Tab-separated table of C-alpha atoms in Angstrom:
chain	number	residue	atom	x	y	z
A	1	UNK	CA	57.077	142.973	102.972
A	2	UNK	CA	54.729	141.903	105.781
A	3	UNK	CA	53.011	139.008	103.991
A	4	UNK	CA	53.396	135.825	106.035
A	5	UNK	CA	54.995	137.603	108.990
A	6	UNK	CA	54.714	135.846	112.373
A	7	UNK	CA	55.486	136.980	115.915
A	8	UNK	CA	57.737	134.043	116.818
A	9	UNK	CA	59.650	132.824	113.741
A	10	UNK	CA	61.840	130.596	115.908
A	11	UNK	CA	58.810	128.340	116.426
A	12	UNK	CA	58.257	127.717	112.697
A	13	UNK	CA	59.450	124.548	110.996
A	14	UNK	CA	61.287	126.026	108.013
A	15	UNK	CA	62.278	122.692	106.496
A	16	UNK	CA	61.759	122.755	102.751
A	17	UNK	CA	59.301	120.134	101.491
A	18	UNK	CA	60.718	117.525	99.116
A	19	UNK	CA	60.723	118.213	95.415
A	20	UNK	CA	57.749	116.534	93.712
A	21	UNK	CA	58.681	113.882	91.186
A	22	UNK	CA	56.745	115.877	88.561
A	23	UNK	CA	59.183	118.770	88.930
A	24	UNK	CA	62.213	116.527	88.449
A	25	UNK	CA	60.573	114.841	85.457
A	26	UNK	CA	59.807	118.214	83.849
A	27	UNK	CA	63.390	119.417	84.312
A	28	UNK	CA	64.830	116.214	82.895
A	29	UNK	CA	62.519	116.352	79.860
A	30	UNK	CA	63.654	119.860	79.034
A	31	UNK	CA	67.277	119.506	80.064
A	32	UNK	CA	69.795	121.300	77.868
A	33	UNK	CA	73.565	121.446	77.886
A	34	UNK	CA	73.725	125.206	78.493
A	35	UNK	CA	74.904	126.524	81.840
A	36	UNK	CA	72.417	127.448	84.532
A	37	UNK	CA	71.646	131.183	84.529
A	38	UNK	CA	71.231	132.671	88.003
A	39	UNK	CA	69.713	136.018	88.929
A	40	UNK	CA	69.572	137.138	92.559
A	41	UNK	CA	68.260	140.457	93.777
A	42	UNK	CA	66.109	142.452	96.150
A	43	UNK	CA	62.661	143.972	95.697
A	44	UNK	CA	63.653	147.644	95.856
A	45	UNK	CA	66.585	149.937	95.312
A	46	UNK	CA	65.249	152.894	97.335
A	47	UNK	CA	67.836	154.365	99.655
A	48	UNK	CA	65.235	154.895	102.394
A	49	UNK	CA	64.411	151.160	102.444
A	50	UNK	CA	68.012	149.965	102.132
A	51	UNK	CA	69.620	152.344	104.593
A	52	UNK	CA	73.337	151.687	104.927
A	53	UNK	CA	73.641	149.802	101.641
A	54	UNK	CA	74.687	152.833	99.615
A	55	UNK	CA	78.066	154.485	100.165
A	56	UNK	CA	77.926	158.078	101.283
A	57	UNK	CA	77.643	160.380	98.294
A	58	UNK	CA	75.947	157.886	95.993
A	59	UNK	CA	74.204	160.011	93.365
A	60	UNK	CA	72.183	157.420	91.512
A	61	UNK	CA	70.816	154.536	93.560
A	62	UNK	CA	69.732	152.296	90.670
A	63	UNK	CA	73.099	152.602	88.925
A	64	UNK	CA	74.902	151.606	92.121
A	65	UNK	CA	72.427	148.809	92.884
A	66	UNK	CA	72.951	147.384	89.381
A	67	UNK	CA	76.697	147.247	89.986
A	68	UNK	CA	76.082	145.090	93.062
A	69	UNK	CA	73.234	142.821	91.890
A	70	UNK	CA	72.307	141.391	88.503
A	71	UNK	CA	68.527	141.743	88.925
A	72	UNK	CA	65.669	143.519	90.696
A	73	UNK	CA	62.157	142.373	91.506
A	74	UNK	CA	60.502	145.537	90.297
A	75	UNK	CA	57.620	146.087	92.722
A	76	UNK	CA	57.281	149.739	91.719
A	77	UNK	CA	55.302	148.741	88.631
A	78	UNK	CA	52.626	147.131	90.821
A	79	UNK	CA	51.392	150.534	91.951
A	80	UNK	CA	51.599	152.324	88.613
A	81	UNK	CA	52.196	150.961	85.147
A	82	UNK	CA	55.364	152.668	83.878
A	83	UNK	CA	55.639	154.818	80.780
A	84	UNK	CA	57.940	153.865	77.915
A	85	UNK	CA	60.168	156.795	78.833
A	86	UNK	CA	60.466	155.633	82.445
A	87	UNK	CA	61.421	152.120	81.349
A	88	UNK	CA	64.065	153.466	78.976
A	89	UNK	CA	65.491	155.635	81.764
A	90	UNK	CA	65.737	152.651	84.103
A	91	UNK	CA	67.328	150.537	81.388
A	92	UNK	CA	69.984	153.128	80.594
A	93	UNK	CA	71.128	153.153	84.222
A	94	UNK	CA	72.102	149.483	84.089
A	95	UNK	CA	74.659	147.513	82.130
A	96	UNK	CA	74.548	144.383	79.985
A	97	UNK	CA	73.510	141.284	81.925
A	98	UNK	CA	71.215	143.058	84.366
A	99	UNK	CA	67.530	142.029	84.386
A	100	UNK	CA	64.313	143.684	85.569
A	101	UNK	CA	61.390	141.540	86.776
A	102	UNK	CA	58.413	143.911	86.722
A	103	UNK	CA	55.293	143.154	88.750
A	104	UNK	CA	52.047	143.434	86.803
A	105	UNK	CA	50.032	146.462	87.991
A	106	UNK	CA	47.385	146.057	90.669
A	107	UNK	CA	44.900	147.720	88.315
A	108	UNK	CA	45.015	144.407	86.405
A	109	UNK	CA	45.407	141.877	89.214
A	110	UNK	CA	43.745	143.319	92.313
A	111	UNK	CA	41.291	145.968	91.139
A	112	UNK	CA	40.521	144.596	87.694
A	113	UNK	CA	40.741	140.968	88.884
A	114	UNK	CA	41.712	140.005	85.310
A	115	UNK	CA	38.446	141.302	83.830
A	116	UNK	CA	38.351	143.798	80.941
A	117	UNK	CA	42.092	144.394	81.261
A	118	UNK	CA	43.192	144.030	77.625
A	119	UNK	CA	44.093	147.688	77.186
A	120	UNK	CA	45.932	147.822	80.521
A	121	UNK	CA	47.903	144.683	79.681
A	122	UNK	CA	48.790	146.136	76.281
A	123	UNK	CA	50.004	149.377	77.876
A	124	UNK	CA	52.115	147.466	80.415
A	125	UNK	CA	53.659	145.179	77.814
A	126	UNK	CA	54.237	147.984	75.283
A	127	UNK	CA	56.096	149.940	77.953
A	128	UNK	CA	58.156	147.154	79.531
A	129	UNK	CA	59.371	145.625	76.257
A	130	UNK	CA	61.571	148.736	76.180
A	131	UNK	CA	63.726	147.024	78.774
A	132	UNK	CA	64.859	145.039	75.706
A	133	UNK	CA	67.708	142.728	76.746
A	134	UNK	CA	67.236	143.842	80.365
A	135	UNK	CA	63.753	142.304	80.601
A	136	UNK	CA	63.784	139.221	82.767
A	137	UNK	CA	60.227	138.061	83.449
A	138	UNK	CA	57.061	139.824	84.588
A	139	UNK	CA	55.041	138.285	87.384
A	140	UNK	CA	51.345	138.365	88.125
A	141	UNK	CA	50.511	138.250	91.823
A	142	UNK	CA	46.861	137.658	92.656
A	143	UNK	CA	45.135	138.902	95.808
A	144	UNK	CA	44.697	136.489	98.733
A	145	UNK	CA	40.967	136.428	98.072
A	146	UNK	CA	41.244	135.406	94.414
A	147	UNK	CA	39.921	131.835	94.538
A	148	UNK	CA	39.676	128.810	92.223
A	149	UNK	CA	36.027	129.613	91.490
A	150	UNK	CA	37.483	132.152	89.049
A	151	UNK	CA	39.779	129.632	87.383
A	152	UNK	CA	38.214	130.151	83.951
A	153	UNK	CA	38.950	133.857	84.181
A	154	UNK	CA	42.590	133.109	84.973
A	155	UNK	CA	42.670	130.587	82.130
A	156	UNK	CA	41.409	133.145	79.626
A	157	UNK	CA	43.852	135.752	80.868
A	158	UNK	CA	46.895	133.503	80.522
A	159	UNK	CA	45.858	132.124	77.147
A	160	UNK	CA	45.353	135.638	75.808
A	161	UNK	CA	48.488	137.129	77.352
A	162	UNK	CA	50.914	138.329	74.633
A	163	UNK	CA	52.876	135.380	73.296
A	164	UNK	CA	56.621	135.513	73.728
A	165	UNK	CA	56.463	137.822	76.742
A	166	UNK	CA	57.856	135.882	79.762
A	167	UNK	CA	55.392	135.575	82.638
A	168	UNK	CA	55.170	134.001	86.093
A	169	UNK	CA	52.116	133.603	88.339
A	170	UNK	CA	51.727	133.771	92.118
A	171	UNK	CA	48.367	132.753	93.599
A	172	UNK	CA	47.886	133.119	97.344
A	173	UNK	CA	44.517	131.784	98.415
A	174	UNK	CA	44.999	128.565	100.385
A	175	UNK	CA	42.400	126.659	98.381
A	176	UNK	CA	44.686	126.659	95.324
A	177	UNK	CA	47.056	124.378	97.223
A	178	UNK	CA	44.881	122.317	99.566
A	179	UNK	CA	42.594	120.814	96.900
A	180	UNK	CA	44.554	118.387	94.723
A	181	UNK	CA	42.419	118.669	91.588
A	182	UNK	CA	42.468	122.449	91.796
A	183	UNK	CA	46.259	122.512	92.072
A	184	UNK	CA	46.666	119.912	89.321
A	185	UNK	CA	44.443	121.952	87.003
A	186	UNK	CA	46.423	125.097	87.807
A	187	UNK	CA	49.740	123.393	87.108
A	188	UNK	CA	48.419	121.972	83.834
A	189	UNK	CA	47.312	125.458	82.753
A	190	UNK	CA	50.692	126.974	83.619
A	191	UNK	CA	52.562	124.289	81.718
A	192	UNK	CA	50.350	124.710	78.641
A	193	UNK	CA	50.761	128.509	78.647
A	194	UNK	CA	54.521	128.391	79.434
A	195	UNK	CA	53.913	130.332	82.654
A	196	UNK	CA	56.310	129.879	85.573
A	197	UNK	CA	54.840	128.915	88.942
A	198	UNK	CA	56.135	131.323	91.614
A	199	UNK	CA	57.337	129.725	94.848
A	200	UNK	CA	57.055	131.831	98.010
A	201	UNK	CA	59.034	130.985	101.145
A	202	UNK	CA	57.563	132.968	104.035
A	203	UNK	CA	57.114	132.055	107.683
A	204	UNK	CA	53.340	132.201	108.037
A	205	UNK	CA	52.324	130.612	104.740
A	206	UNK	CA	54.150	127.337	104.266
A	207	UNK	CA	51.472	126.152	101.801
A	208	UNK	CA	52.965	128.495	99.178
A	209	UNK	CA	56.166	126.457	99.293
A	210	UNK	CA	54.808	123.934	96.784
A	211	UNK	CA	58.077	123.200	94.922
A	212	UNK	CA	56.129	122.475	91.738
A	213	UNK	CA	57.872	123.986	88.727
A	214	UNK	CA	55.907	124.409	85.506
A	215	UNK	CA	58.781	125.537	83.280
A	216	UNK	CA	62.535	125.006	83.396
A	217	UNK	CA	62.805	128.304	85.277
A	218	UNK	CA	62.490	128.617	89.064
A	219	UNK	CA	61.037	131.919	90.304
A	220	UNK	CA	61.533	132.058	94.086
A	221	UNK	CA	60.427	134.881	96.392
A	222	UNK	CA	62.200	134.369	99.707
A	223	UNK	CA	60.920	136.328	102.704
A	224	UNK	CA	63.259	136.368	105.674
A	225	UNK	CA	61.982	136.830	109.199
A	226	UNK	CA	64.763	139.149	110.423
A	227	UNK	CA	65.768	136.200	112.586
A	228	UNK	CA	68.878	133.960	112.866
A	229	UNK	CA	66.966	131.137	111.149
A	230	UNK	CA	67.199	133.104	107.893
A	231	UNK	CA	70.735	131.833	107.334
A	232	UNK	CA	69.880	128.147	107.765
A	233	UNK	CA	66.885	128.569	105.495
A	234	UNK	CA	69.063	129.974	102.737
A	235	UNK	CA	71.601	127.179	103.160
A	236	UNK	CA	68.813	124.669	102.577
A	237	UNK	CA	67.809	126.568	99.454
A	238	UNK	CA	71.355	126.276	98.133
A	239	UNK	CA	71.117	122.493	98.486
A	240	UNK	CA	67.754	122.461	96.733
A	241	UNK	CA	69.133	124.482	93.836
A	242	UNK	CA	71.998	121.998	93.492
A	243	UNK	CA	69.400	119.253	93.146
A	244	UNK	CA	67.432	121.175	90.514
A	245	UNK	CA	70.588	122.125	88.613
A	246	UNK	CA	71.521	118.473	88.324
A	247	UNK	CA	68.027	117.643	87.052
A	248	UNK	CA	68.206	120.327	84.350
A	249	UNK	CA	67.145	123.702	85.752
A	250	UNK	CA	67.680	126.343	83.068
A	251	UNK	CA	67.330	129.607	85.002
A	252	UNK	CA	66.952	130.638	88.636
A	253	UNK	CA	65.314	133.913	89.670
A	254	UNK	CA	65.733	134.335	93.427
A	255	UNK	CA	64.572	137.481	95.207
A	256	UNK	CA	65.274	138.227	98.852
A	257	UNK	CA	62.798	140.163	100.959
A	258	UNK	CA	62.757	141.013	104.641
A	259	UNK	CA	59.961	142.262	106.855
A	260	UNK	CA	62.442	145.031	107.609
A	261	UNK	CA	63.945	145.536	104.147
A	262	UNK	CA	67.149	147.191	105.328
A	263	UNK	CA	68.530	143.703	105.949
A	264	UNK	CA	67.762	142.367	102.461
A	265	UNK	CA	71.067	143.220	100.687
A	266	UNK	CA	73.196	141.639	103.394
A	267	UNK	CA	71.101	138.488	103.475
A	268	UNK	CA	71.194	138.312	99.671
A	269	UNK	CA	74.981	138.709	99.758
A	270	UNK	CA	75.222	135.753	102.132
A	271	UNK	CA	73.085	133.652	99.787
A	272	UNK	CA	75.146	134.616	96.729
A	273	UNK	CA	78.390	133.737	98.489
A	274	UNK	CA	77.066	130.300	99.480
A	275	UNK	CA	75.645	129.668	96.011
A	276	UNK	CA	78.909	130.605	94.291
A	277	UNK	CA	80.718	128.135	96.525
A	278	UNK	CA	78.181	125.333	96.046
A	279	UNK	CA	77.427	125.350	92.316
A	280	UNK	CA	80.320	127.310	90.789
A	281	UNK	CA	78.503	130.486	89.849
A	282	UNK	CA	80.522	133.684	89.792
A	283	UNK	CA	77.978	136.255	90.895
A	284	UNK	CA	79.167	139.539	92.365
A	285	UNK	CA	78.962	139.540	96.161
A	286	UNK	CA	77.246	142.859	96.957
A	287	UNK	CA	79.210	145.355	99.012
A	288	UNK	CA	81.836	142.706	99.746
A	289	UNK	CA	84.480	145.318	100.579
A	290	UNK	CA	82.292	147.522	102.755
A	291	UNK	CA	82.047	147.541	106.522
A	292	UNK	CA	78.378	146.569	106.354
A	293	UNK	CA	79.182	143.287	104.607
A	294	UNK	CA	81.274	141.821	107.368
A	295	UNK	CA	78.820	141.044	110.128
A	296	UNK	CA	75.686	139.068	110.770
A	297	UNK	CA	72.257	140.594	110.657
A	298	UNK	CA	71.180	139.533	114.129
């Protein structure tokens, strides 16, 4: 994942911005007594991308991955909408408790730009509901050049999206965040359509780190810089999640990327270990007994 990559990450101020009072108020309004659900994963399970993660002789990469993590940000569906049969095959390779978070196809978001996409949305939803209990939440990522001038188009798309199918949105154009009324209108739309507001933590685009939740779920896409600062950044995220948990966060979806993806599982394992210690979760620490789990990345 190259989005937001910079040449000198050590020069970036990675401090997380404070949580807006609106986020805390929303969490408190919807606070329930149930335990916080936490899902942490990577973006891919391909052996070529995650070299060294799989033990020698691993026959099925997804099955092994699903033994190590409880979720996957399914970027494969961005390039081609899956068939029902493909979804069922993926599902059968995982066990109870695992969740898939499929990315809405680029034919809808990037090429279609949310216009005349009803049939494509129907095909995507009809296929991915076959994840059944393994379906986490789909996410719609818009192109950098999708701007607020097309807000009404986005509004129509979200209002017409199949009800009951969990959805998150990631917008990337800077103008969504720099103009207060634009951002306020976006947040209001997401709250009214029960759409989660994706938070992206990447070096070169700190404006995407808005910390404004629109549901009781936090969908975080963390992009490391393959740099020692990655560890401190994750430690700060652990503290932020403690704050949100206290306020009433219901579910956390946290996906770890790297510009060089081979490092993603080890960085995710570090985050899981710290999170277990801080908030009492009992997530599996990936590859905790392997040689590759013992060292630092840098």
